[in-house]
Coordinates of C-alpha atoms and ligand atoms in Angstrom, one line a residue:
M1 CA 52.2 -72.4 55.3
S2 CA 55.8 -72.9 56.1
S3 CA 56.1 -70.7 59.1
A4 CA 53.2 -72.5 60.7
R5 CA 54.5 -75.8 59.9
G6 CA 57.7 -74.7 61.6
A7 CA 55.6 -73.8 64.6
A8 CA 54.3 -76.9 64.8
R9 CA 57.8 -78.7 64.7
R10 CA 58.9 -76.6 67.5
A11 CA 55.9 -77.3 69.6
A12 CA 56.3 -80.1 72.2
P13 CA 53.2 -82.1 71.8
G14 CA 50.6 -81.6 74.7
T15 CA 52.0 -78.8 76.2
G16 CA 51.0 -75.0 76.3
L17 CA 48.3 -73.1 74.4
A18 CA 47.6 -76.4 72.3
V19 CA 46.1 -78.2 75.4
H20 CA 44.0 -74.9 76.3
L21 CA 42.7 -74.7 72.8
L22 CA 41.4 -78.1 72.7
L23 CA 39.7 -77.6 76.0
L24 CA 38.2 -74.6 74.6
G25 CA 36.0 -77.2 72.8
S26 CA 35.4 -78.2 69.3
I27 CA 35.2 -74.6 68.1
W28 CA 38.8 -74.8 68.2
S29 CA 39.5 -77.1 65.5
P30 CA 42.2 -79.7 66.5
V31 CA 44.5 -78.8 63.6
E32 CA 44.7 -75.2 64.7
A33 CA 45.4 -76.1 68.1
Q34 CA 48.3 -78.2 67.0
L35 CA 49.8 -75.5 65.3
T36 CA 49.9 -73.3 68.2
G37 CA 51.9 -74.9 71.0
V38 CA 54.7 -72.7 72.0
L39 CA 55.1 -68.7 71.9
D40 CA 57.5 -67.8 69.1
D41 CA 60.4 -65.5 70.2
C42 CA 60.3 -66.8 73.8
L43 CA 60.4 -70.1 75.7
C44 CA 57.1 -70.3 77.3
D45 CA 54.6 -72.5 78.3
I46 CA 51.2 -71.0 78.4
E47 CA 49.8 -73.4 81.0
S48 CA 52.3 -72.2 83.6
I49 CA 51.6 -68.8 82.9
D50 CA 47.8 -69.5 83.5
D51 CA 48.4 -71.1 86.8
F52 CA 50.9 -68.4 87.8
N53 CA 48.4 -65.7 86.9
T54 CA 45.5 -67.3 88.4
Y55 CA 47.2 -68.1 91.6
K56 CA 49.5 -65.4 92.4
I57 CA 49.5 -62.4 90.4
F58 CA 45.9 -61.8 89.7
P59 CA 44.5 -61.9 93.3
K60 CA 47.3 -59.6 94.4
I61 CA 47.3 -57.2 91.6
Q62 CA 43.4 -56.9 92.0
K63 CA 44.1 -55.6 95.8
L64 CA 46.6 -53.3 94.7
Q65 CA 44.5 -51.5 92.2
E66 CA 42.2 -50.9 94.7
R67 CA 44.3 -48.7 96.8
D68 CA 44.1 -44.9 96.5
Y69 CA 47.7 -44.6 94.9
F70 CA 46.7 -46.8 92.2
R71 CA 43.0 -45.9 91.5
Y72 CA 43.5 -42.4 90.5
Y73 CA 44.8 -41.6 87.3
K74 CA 45.6 -38.1 85.9
V75 CA 44.8 -37.9 82.4
N76 CA 44.1 -35.4 79.7
L77 CA 41.1 -36.4 77.8
K78 CA 40.8 -33.2 75.9
R79 CA 43.8 -33.3 73.7
P80 CA 42.8 -32.9 70.0
C81 CA 43.6 -35.7 67.6
P82 CA 47.0 -34.5 65.8
F83 CA 46.4 -36.7 62.6
W84 CA 43.3 -35.9 61.3
A85 CA 40.0 -33.9 61.8
D86 CA 37.5 -35.7 63.7
D87 CA 35.2 -37.2 61.1
G88 CA 32.7 -37.3 63.7
H89 CA 30.7 -40.1 62.1
C90 CA 29.3 -41.4 65.5
S91 CA 32.6 -40.4 66.8
I92 CA 31.0 -40.1 70.2
R93 CA 32.0 -36.6 71.3
D94 CA 30.5 -35.4 67.9
C95 CA 27.3 -36.6 69.3
H96 CA 26.9 -33.3 70.8
V97 CA 27.7 -31.3 67.8
E98 CA 25.9 -33.3 65.4
P99 CA 23.2 -34.3 68.1
C100 CA 21.2 -37.4 68.0
P101 CA 18.3 -36.5 69.6
E102 CA 16.8 -39.0 71.8
S103 CA 13.1 -38.2 70.7
K104 CA 14.2 -39.8 67.2
V105 CA 15.1 -43.0 68.6
P106 CA 12.3 -45.5 68.8
I107 CA 11.3 -46.5 72.2
G108 CA 11.7 -50.1 71.6
I109 CA 15.4 -49.4 71.0
K110 CA 16.1 -47.2 73.9
A111 CA 14.7 -49.7 76.3
G112 CA 17.3 -52.2 74.9
S113 CA 16.6 -55.4 73.1
S114 CA 19.0 -58.4 73.0
N115 CA 19.1 -58.6 69.3
K116 CA 20.4 -55.6 68.6
Y117 CA 23.5 -57.1 67.4
S118 CA 21.7 -58.8 64.3
K119 CA 20.0 -56.0 63.1
R120 CA 20.9 -54.4 59.8
A121 CA 22.5 -51.0 59.9
N122 CA 20.6 -48.2 59.0
N123 CA 20.1 -44.7 60.0
T124 CA 18.0 -45.9 63.1
K125 CA 20.7 -48.3 64.2
E126 CA 23.3 -45.7 63.9
L127 CA 21.5 -43.3 66.1
E128 CA 21.0 -45.7 68.5
D129 CA 24.5 -46.7 68.5
C130 CA 25.7 -43.2 68.7
E131 CA 23.2 -42.5 71.6
Q132 CA 24.2 -45.8 73.8
A133 CA 27.8 -45.2 72.9
N134 CA 27.4 -41.7 74.0
K135 CA 26.1 -42.6 77.3
L136 CA 28.2 -45.8 78.1
G137 CA 31.6 -44.4 76.9
A138 CA 31.1 -41.1 79.3
I139 CA 33.6 -41.0 82.2
N140 CA 32.1 -40.8 85.6
S141 CA 34.3 -38.0 87.1
T142 CA 33.0 -38.2 90.7
L143 CA 35.5 -37.9 93.2
S144 CA 35.2 -36.9 96.8
N145 CA 36.2 -33.5 98.2
Q146 CA 38.5 -35.3 100.5
S147 CA 40.4 -36.9 97.6
K148 CA 40.4 -33.7 95.6
E149 CA 42.2 -32.1 98.6
A150 CA 44.6 -35.2 98.8
F151 CA 45.7 -34.6 95.2
I152 CA 46.8 -31.1 95.8
D153 CA 49.1 -32.8 98.6
W154 CA 50.3 -35.5 96.3
A155 CA 51.3 -33.0 93.4
R156 CA 53.2 -30.9 95.9
Y157 CA 54.9 -34.1 97.0
D158 CA 55.5 -35.1 93.4
D159 CA 56.8 -31.9 92.6
S160 CA 59.5 -32.1 95.4
Q161 CA 60.7 -35.2 93.6
D162 CA 63.3 -34.6 91.1
H163 CA 62.0 -36.5 88.2
F164 CA 64.4 -36.6 85.3
C165 CA 62.4 -37.9 82.6
E166 CA 59.8 -36.1 80.4
L167 CA 56.4 -35.5 82.2
D168 CA 53.3 -36.1 80.1
D169 CA 51.0 -33.0 80.1
E170 CA 50.1 -33.5 83.7
R171 CA 50.4 -29.9 84.1
S172 CA 47.9 -29.0 81.6
P173 CA 44.7 -27.5 83.1
D174 CA 42.8 -30.0 81.1
A175 CA 44.5 -32.9 82.8
Q176 CA 42.0 -34.3 85.6
Y177 CA 42.2 -37.2 87.8
V178 CA 39.8 -40.1 87.1
D179 CA 39.0 -42.8 89.5
L180 CA 39.4 -45.9 87.5
L181 CA 37.4 -48.1 89.7
L182 CA 34.4 -46.0 89.0
N183 CA 35.1 -46.4 85.1
P184 CA 35.9 -50.1 84.4
E185 CA 37.0 -51.0 81.0
R186 CA 34.0 -52.5 79.1
Y187 CA 31.8 -52.4 76.3
T188 CA 30.8 -48.9 75.2
G189 CA 29.1 -49.4 71.8
Y190 CA 32.1 -47.6 70.2
K191 CA 32.7 -48.9 66.8
G192 CA 32.4 -47.9 63.4
P193 CA 34.5 -45.9 61.4
S194 CA 36.0 -43.9 63.8
A195 CA 37.2 -46.8 66.0
W196 CA 38.3 -48.7 62.6
R197 CA 40.4 -46.0 61.7
V198 CA 42.4 -45.8 64.8
W199 CA 43.2 -49.4 64.7
N200 CA 43.8 -49.2 61.0
S201 CA 46.4 -46.3 61.4
I202 CA 48.0 -48.1 63.9
Y203 CA 48.5 -51.3 62.4
E204 CA 48.9 -50.0 58.7
E205 CA 51.0 -46.8 59.4
N206 CA 52.9 -47.7 62.5
C207 CA 53.9 -51.2 62.5
F208 CA 56.8 -51.3 60.2
K209 CA 54.6 -52.6 57.6
P210 CA 56.1 -52.5 54.2
R211 CA 54.2 -51.6 51.0
S212 CA 54.8 -54.9 49.5
V213 CA 52.7 -56.6 51.9
Y214 CA 49.3 -56.2 50.9
R215 CA 47.2 -58.0 53.3
P216 CA 45.9 -55.5 56.1
L217 CA 47.4 -56.1 59.5
N218 CA 44.4 -54.8 61.1
P219 CA 42.2 -57.9 62.0
L220 CA 39.1 -55.6 61.6
A221 CA 39.7 -55.2 57.7
P222 CA 38.1 -57.6 55.4
S223 CA 40.3 -60.3 54.3
R224 CA 41.0 -60.3 50.6
G225 CA 41.2 -63.9 50.0
E226 CA 42.2 -67.3 51.2
D227 CA 46.1 -67.5 50.7
D228 CA 47.4 -64.1 51.4
G229 CA 48.0 -65.4 54.8
E230 CA 51.1 -67.0 53.5
S231 CA 52.7 -63.9 52.5
F232 CA 51.8 -62.2 55.7
Y233 CA 53.6 -64.9 58.0
T234 CA 56.4 -65.0 55.8
W235 CA 56.6 -61.3 56.0
L236 CA 56.5 -61.4 59.9
E237 CA 59.0 -64.4 60.1
G238 CA 61.4 -62.2 58.0
L239 CA 61.2 -59.4 60.1
C240 CA 64.0 -58.8 62.5
L241 CA 63.1 -59.8 66.1
E242 CA 62.4 -56.3 67.1
K243 CA 59.8 -55.4 64.6
R244 CA 58.2 -58.6 65.0
V245 CA 58.1 -58.0 68.6
F246 CA 56.6 -54.6 68.0
Y247 CA 53.7 -55.9 66.1
K248 CA 53.0 -58.7 68.7
L249 CA 52.7 -56.2 71.4
I250 CA 50.3 -54.0 69.5
S251 CA 48.3 -57.2 68.6
G252 CA 48.4 -58.3 72.2
L253 CA 47.2 -54.8 73.5
H254 CA 44.4 -55.1 71.0
V255 CA 43.4 -58.8 72.0
S256 CA 43.5 -57.6 75.6
I257 CA 41.0 -54.7 75.2
N258 CA 38.8 -56.9 73.0
L259 CA 38.7 -59.5 75.6
H260 CA 37.5 -57.0 78.3
L261 CA 34.6 -55.9 76.1
C262 CA 33.5 -59.7 75.5
A263 CA 33.8 -60.1 79.4
N264 CA 32.1 -57.1 80.3
Y265 CA 29.4 -56.7 77.6
L266 CA 26.1 -55.0 78.1
L267 CA 23.8 -58.1 77.9
E268 CA 20.6 -56.2 78.4
E269 CA 19.3 -52.9 79.9
T270 CA 15.7 -52.9 81.7
W271 CA 14.3 -50.0 83.3
G272 CA 17.7 -48.3 82.7
K273 CA 19.5 -50.7 84.8
P274 CA 22.2 -52.4 82.8
R275 CA 23.4 -56.0 83.1
W276 CA 27.0 -56.7 82.3
G277 CA 28.6 -60.0 81.5
H278 CA 30.3 -62.6 79.2
N279 CA 29.2 -62.4 75.6
V280 CA 30.2 -66.0 74.3
K281 CA 28.9 -65.1 70.8
E282 CA 31.1 -62.2 70.7
F283 CA 34.0 -64.1 72.1
I284 CA 33.4 -66.4 69.2
H285 CA 33.1 -64.0 66.8
R286 CA 36.6 -62.5 67.6
F287 CA 38.6 -65.6 68.7
D288 CA 37.3 -68.6 66.8
P289 CA 39.7 -70.0 64.4
I290 CA 36.9 -70.8 61.9
E291 CA 35.2 -67.5 61.9
T292 CA 38.8 -65.6 62.1
K293 CA 40.4 -67.9 59.5
G294 CA 42.8 -69.3 62.2
E295 CA 43.7 -65.7 63.2
G296 CA 42.3 -65.9 66.7
P297 CA 44.4 -68.5 68.3
R298 CA 47.6 -66.5 67.2
R299 CA 46.1 -63.3 68.4
L300 CA 45.6 -64.7 71.9
K301 CA 49.4 -65.9 71.9
N302 CA 50.1 -62.2 71.4
L303 CA 48.3 -61.5 74.6
Y304 CA 50.5 -64.1 76.3
F305 CA 53.7 -62.4 74.7
L306 CA 52.6 -59.0 76.0
Y307 CA 52.0 -60.3 79.4
L308 CA 55.4 -61.9 79.7
I309 CA 56.9 -58.6 78.4
E310 CA 55.3 -56.6 81.1
L311 CA 56.0 -59.1 83.7
R312 CA 59.8 -59.1 82.8
A313 CA 59.6 -55.3 83.4
L314 CA 58.0 -55.6 86.7
S315 CA 60.8 -58.1 88.0
K316 CA 63.5 -55.7 86.4
V317 CA 62.1 -52.6 88.2
A318 CA 62.0 -54.1 91.5
P319 CA 65.5 -52.7 92.7
Y320 CA 64.3 -49.2 92.0
F321 CA 61.3 -49.7 94.5
E322 CA 63.2 -51.8 97.0
R323 CA 65.1 -48.8 98.3
S324 CA 63.5 -47.5 101.4
F325 CA 63.0 -44.0 100.5
V326 CA 60.9 -44.8 97.4
D327 CA 57.3 -44.9 98.8
L328 CA 53.9 -44.8 97.3
Y329 CA 53.0 -41.4 98.5
T330 CA 49.2 -40.7 99.5
G331 CA 50.0 -38.9 102.7
N332 CA 48.7 -41.9 104.9
V333 CA 51.7 -43.3 106.3
Q334 CA 49.9 -46.7 107.2
E335 CA 48.4 -47.1 103.9
D336 CA 51.4 -46.1 101.9
A337 CA 53.4 -49.0 103.8
E338 CA 50.9 -51.5 103.1
S339 CA 50.9 -50.7 99.4
K340 CA 54.5 -50.8 99.3
T341 CA 54.6 -54.1 101.0
L342 CA 52.0 -55.4 98.6
L343 CA 54.0 -54.1 95.7
L344 CA 57.1 -55.5 96.6
D345 CA 55.4 -59.0 97.3
I346 CA 54.3 -58.8 93.6
F347 CA 57.7 -58.3 92.6
R348 CA 58.9 -61.3 94.5
D349 CA 56.4 -63.1 92.4
T350 CA 57.5 -62.1 89.3
K351 CA 61.1 -62.8 90.1
S352 CA 60.2 -66.3 90.7
F353 CA 58.6 -67.0 87.5
P354 CA 61.3 -68.5 85.2
M355 CA 60.4 -68.0 81.8
H356 CA 60.5 -64.4 80.7
F357 CA 61.4 -63.0 77.5
D358 CA 64.8 -62.4 77.1
E359 CA 65.3 -58.8 75.6
K360 CA 69.0 -59.0 75.6
S361 CA 68.6 -60.5 72.3
M362 CA 66.6 -57.3 71.0
F363 CA 68.5 -54.5 69.9
A364 CA 71.9 -56.7 70.0
G365 CA 72.9 -56.2 66.4
D366 CA 75.9 -54.1 65.3
K367 CA 76.1 -51.1 67.8
K368 CA 74.8 -48.4 65.3
G369 CA 72.1 -50.4 63.5
A370 CA 70.7 -51.5 67.2
K371 CA 70.9 -47.8 68.3
S372 CA 68.8 -46.5 65.3
L373 CA 66.2 -49.6 65.4
K374 CA 65.9 -48.6 69.0
E375 CA 65.1 -45.0 68.5
E376 CA 62.9 -46.1 65.6
F377 CA 60.9 -48.4 67.8
R378 CA 60.4 -45.5 70.5
L379 CA 59.3 -43.3 67.9
H380 CA 56.7 -45.7 66.7
F381 CA 55.6 -46.3 70.1
K382 CA 55.3 -42.7 71.0
N383 CA 53.3 -42.1 67.8
I384 CA 50.8 -44.7 68.7
S385 CA 50.3 -43.2 72.2
R386 CA 49.4 -40.1 70.1
I387 CA 47.0 -41.8 68.1
M388 CA 45.0 -42.6 71.4
D389 CA 44.1 -38.8 71.3
C390 CA 42.1 -39.6 68.4
V391 CA 39.9 -42.4 69.9
G392 CA 36.3 -41.0 70.0
C393 CA 35.0 -42.4 73.1
D394 CA 36.1 -41.0 76.5
K395 CA 36.2 -44.2 78.5
C396 CA 38.1 -46.0 75.4
R397 CA 40.5 -43.1 75.1
L398 CA 41.1 -43.4 79.0
W399 CA 42.0 -47.0 78.9
G400 CA 43.8 -46.7 75.6
K401 CA 46.0 -44.1 77.1
L402 CA 46.7 -45.8 80.3
Q403 CA 47.6 -49.0 78.6
T404 CA 49.9 -47.6 76.2
Q405 CA 51.6 -45.6 78.8
G406 CA 51.9 -48.7 80.9
L407 CA 53.4 -50.6 78.1
G408 CA 55.5 -47.7 77.4
T409 CA 57.0 -47.6 80.6
A410 CA 57.6 -51.4 80.5
L411 CA 59.7 -50.7 77.5
K412 CA 61.5 -47.8 79.2
I413 CA 62.4 -50.2 82.1
L414 CA 63.3 -53.1 79.8
F415 CA 65.7 -50.7 77.9
S416 CA 67.1 -49.1 81.1
E417 CA 68.5 -52.3 82.8
K418 CA 72.1 -50.9 83.2
E419 CA 70.7 -47.7 84.8
I420 CA 68.5 -49.5 87.2
Q421 CA 71.3 -51.7 88.3
N422 CA 73.6 -48.6 88.8
L423 CA 71.1 -46.8 91.1
P424 CA 72.8 -45.2 93.7
E425 CA 71.7 -46.5 97.0
N426 CA 71.1 -43.3 98.9
S427 CA 70.4 -40.7 96.3
P428 CA 66.7 -40.5 95.5
S429 CA 66.9 -37.9 92.5
K430 CA 69.9 -39.5 90.8
G431 CA 69.7 -41.9 87.9
F432 CA 66.8 -43.8 86.7
Q433 CA 63.3 -42.2 87.6
L434 CA 59.6 -43.2 87.2
T435 CA 56.9 -40.7 87.8
R436 CA 53.5 -41.6 89.4
Q437 CA 51.7 -41.6 86.4
E438 CA 54.2 -44.0 84.8
I439 CA 54.0 -46.1 88.0
V440 CA 50.0 -45.9 88.1
A441 CA 49.8 -46.9 84.2
L442 CA 52.5 -49.6 84.5
I443 CA 50.5 -51.5 87.5
N444 CA 47.1 -51.0 85.9
A445 CA 48.1 -52.0 82.3
F446 CA 49.4 -55.0 83.8
G447 CA 46.6 -55.6 86.1
R448 CA 44.5 -55.3 82.7
L449 CA 46.6 -58.1 81.0
S450 CA 46.2 -60.1 84.3
T451 CA 42.5 -59.9 84.0
S452 CA 42.6 -60.7 80.3
I453 CA 44.2 -64.1 81.0
K454 CA 41.9 -65.1 83.6
E455 CA 39.0 -64.2 81.5
L456 CA 40.3 -66.3 79.0
Q457 CA 39.8 -69.1 81.5
N458 CA 36.3 -68.2 82.2
F459 CA 35.3 -68.1 78.5
K460 CA 37.0 -71.6 78.3
L461 CA 34.5 -72.9 81.3
L462 CA 31.5 -71.1 79.7
L463 CA 32.2 -72.6 76.2
Q464 CA 32.3 -76.1 77.9
H465 CA 29.1 -75.4 79.5
T466 CA 27.3 -74.2 76.4
R467 CA 28.1 -77.3 74.2
Ligands
NAG1 C1 15.9 -49.5 60.0 O1 15.7 -50.4 60.7 C2 14.3 -50.4 61.3 C3 14.5 -51.4 62.7 O2 15.2 -52.7 62.5 C4 13.4 -51.0 60.2 O3 12.1 -50.9 60.8 C5 13.5 -50.2 59.1 O4 12.8 -50.5 58.1 C6 15.2 -50.0 58.5 N1 15.1 -49.1 57.6 C7 15.9 -49.1 56.3 C8 15.7 -48.0 55.8 O5 16.4 -50.2 56.2
NAG2 C1 29.5 -42.2 89.2 O1 29.8 -43.0 90.5 C2 29.1 -42.8 91.8 C3 29.7 -43.6 92.8 O2 29.7 -45.0 92.5 C4 27.7 -42.8 91.8 O3 27.0 -42.5 92.7 C5 27.0 -42.0 90.2 O4 25.9 -42.1 90.2 C6 27.9 -42.2 89.3 N1 27.5 -41.3 88.3 C7 27.1 -41.6 86.8 C8 27.0 -40.3 85.6 O5 27.3 -42.7 86.2
NAG3 C1 32.7 -30.4 98.5 O1 33.0 -29.1 98.2 C2 32.2 -28.2 97.5 C3 32.8 -26.9 97.3 O2 33.9 -26.6 97.9 C4 31.0 -28.0 98.4 O3 30.1 -27.2 97.7 C5 30.5 -29.4 98.5 O4 29.2 -29.2 99.5 C6 31.3 -30.3 99.2 N1 30.8 -31.5 99.3 C7 30.7 -32.4 100.4 C8 30.0 -33.7 100.3 O5 31.4 -32.1 101.2
NAG4 C1 52.1 -41.4 63.1 O1 50.8 -42.0 62.9 C2 50.2 -41.1 61.9 C3 48.9 -41.7 61.7 O2 48.6 -42.8 61.6 C4 50.9 -41.7 60.5 O3 50.3 -40.8 59.5 C5 52.3 -40.9 60.7 O4 53.0 -41.3 59.5 C6 53.0 -41.6 62.0 N1 54.1 -40.9 62.1 C7 55.7 -41.4 62.2 C8 56.5 -40.8 62.7 O5 55.6 -42.7 62.5

């Protein structure tokens, strides 16, 4: 455990996550809390992040996400998985092919019972899960006629902008606008082998993991023993900064998604009316140091790390938006001006927050090595965004794609610092560009992280009350 001891030595006593985890109550063992003071790889005090997020960022970003420009995201949910044939074992789309007939599901289960979770898995349970996930994972594609007309106008406007970067498959006839406000990220019942496989291939095949490390990176995989943690953390410490960062970003994304599922859990369903809320048991199951063999707090730190990376990207991209001719076009001049004011206000806040990750130290090795590493980094990340097409539940796929695109955009910004600094003052189509899609993904992805950090505070309170 040399790495853990090192972290403890570096941690200033009584600061940061340590305090927070202590406040979370006795379920966080004090020993573990002591080990988790400071975020590695950047100088950060978690308490300041919490305050900054709660009082400044969170309320503003919530408002921004409700504006028309940011609430409609164009996405293609029909792209086939490029890596494996849908195995379909309650991969939700296949519920149609291999129907899970409602008549087979016992009425007691359909009505929804709160002890679902403790039931042993068997065929009935699988059918039930499949049916529930099918329903909860579906996208609500309701759009008003008015918005549909507006989208045609938006597309025309976007086309008239000279975008220099690679466009997604936005032009595919399968790409559709989705109203994000109607499709909140929450529990969908999507789990089992299909979900497992997606995360497993991300962690095992796309996180620079060498064969010599036996321990699975995937937190969903069963642990093989008590002390393989040591070799894992030695390995992680031994990685160059860039690869370590990559792993942390992915882990942070995973944590954020799980936090949303815990905070928006289907608590019960009576007469077809679902009740959503915080599921403390699920939270403990995923993040408690004892139940997770000490992994929970480490994973939560990765969430903060990811938050800082995206925060940094926002502060870096500000000059791009500060130019007067960059607008958030929806065709409504007044609304567009308000959206922009709000966005610039958030940028000012991000710039005022002093403790950011310093990406200058990344890819700073010898020139040739740094360049190929950066390229490797980019390819791995791109690959992960393609794996999102293998997610078997539409709603999860939507949020998975949005959040990877958001993080991808953040990385693009961080590695385009020079280009952003050198943007011509009066020439809209020259130099660094962002598409509407990238902007929407960037803001909504960051909004998710902001919400996750807020939800962490909520769980802290809930845990105090349940003790
Ligand atoms: C499956 O679960 C149901 C409901 O919990 C139970 O009644 C049944 O005995 C189980 N069947 C098997 C084969 O385990
Ligand atoms: C979709 O959202 C609209 C607006 O809130 C609602 O009226 C409609 O019932 C929803 N449809 C489904 C299938 O949930
Ligand atoms: C929306 O447009 C469709 C087809 O153009 C039309 O049938 C429908 O009545 C419209 N709905 C509303 C609410 O205007
Ligand atoms: C992309 O991901 C797939 C699935 O995990 C994996 O098999 C493949 O090796 C990855 N490709 C690259 C270039 O990393």
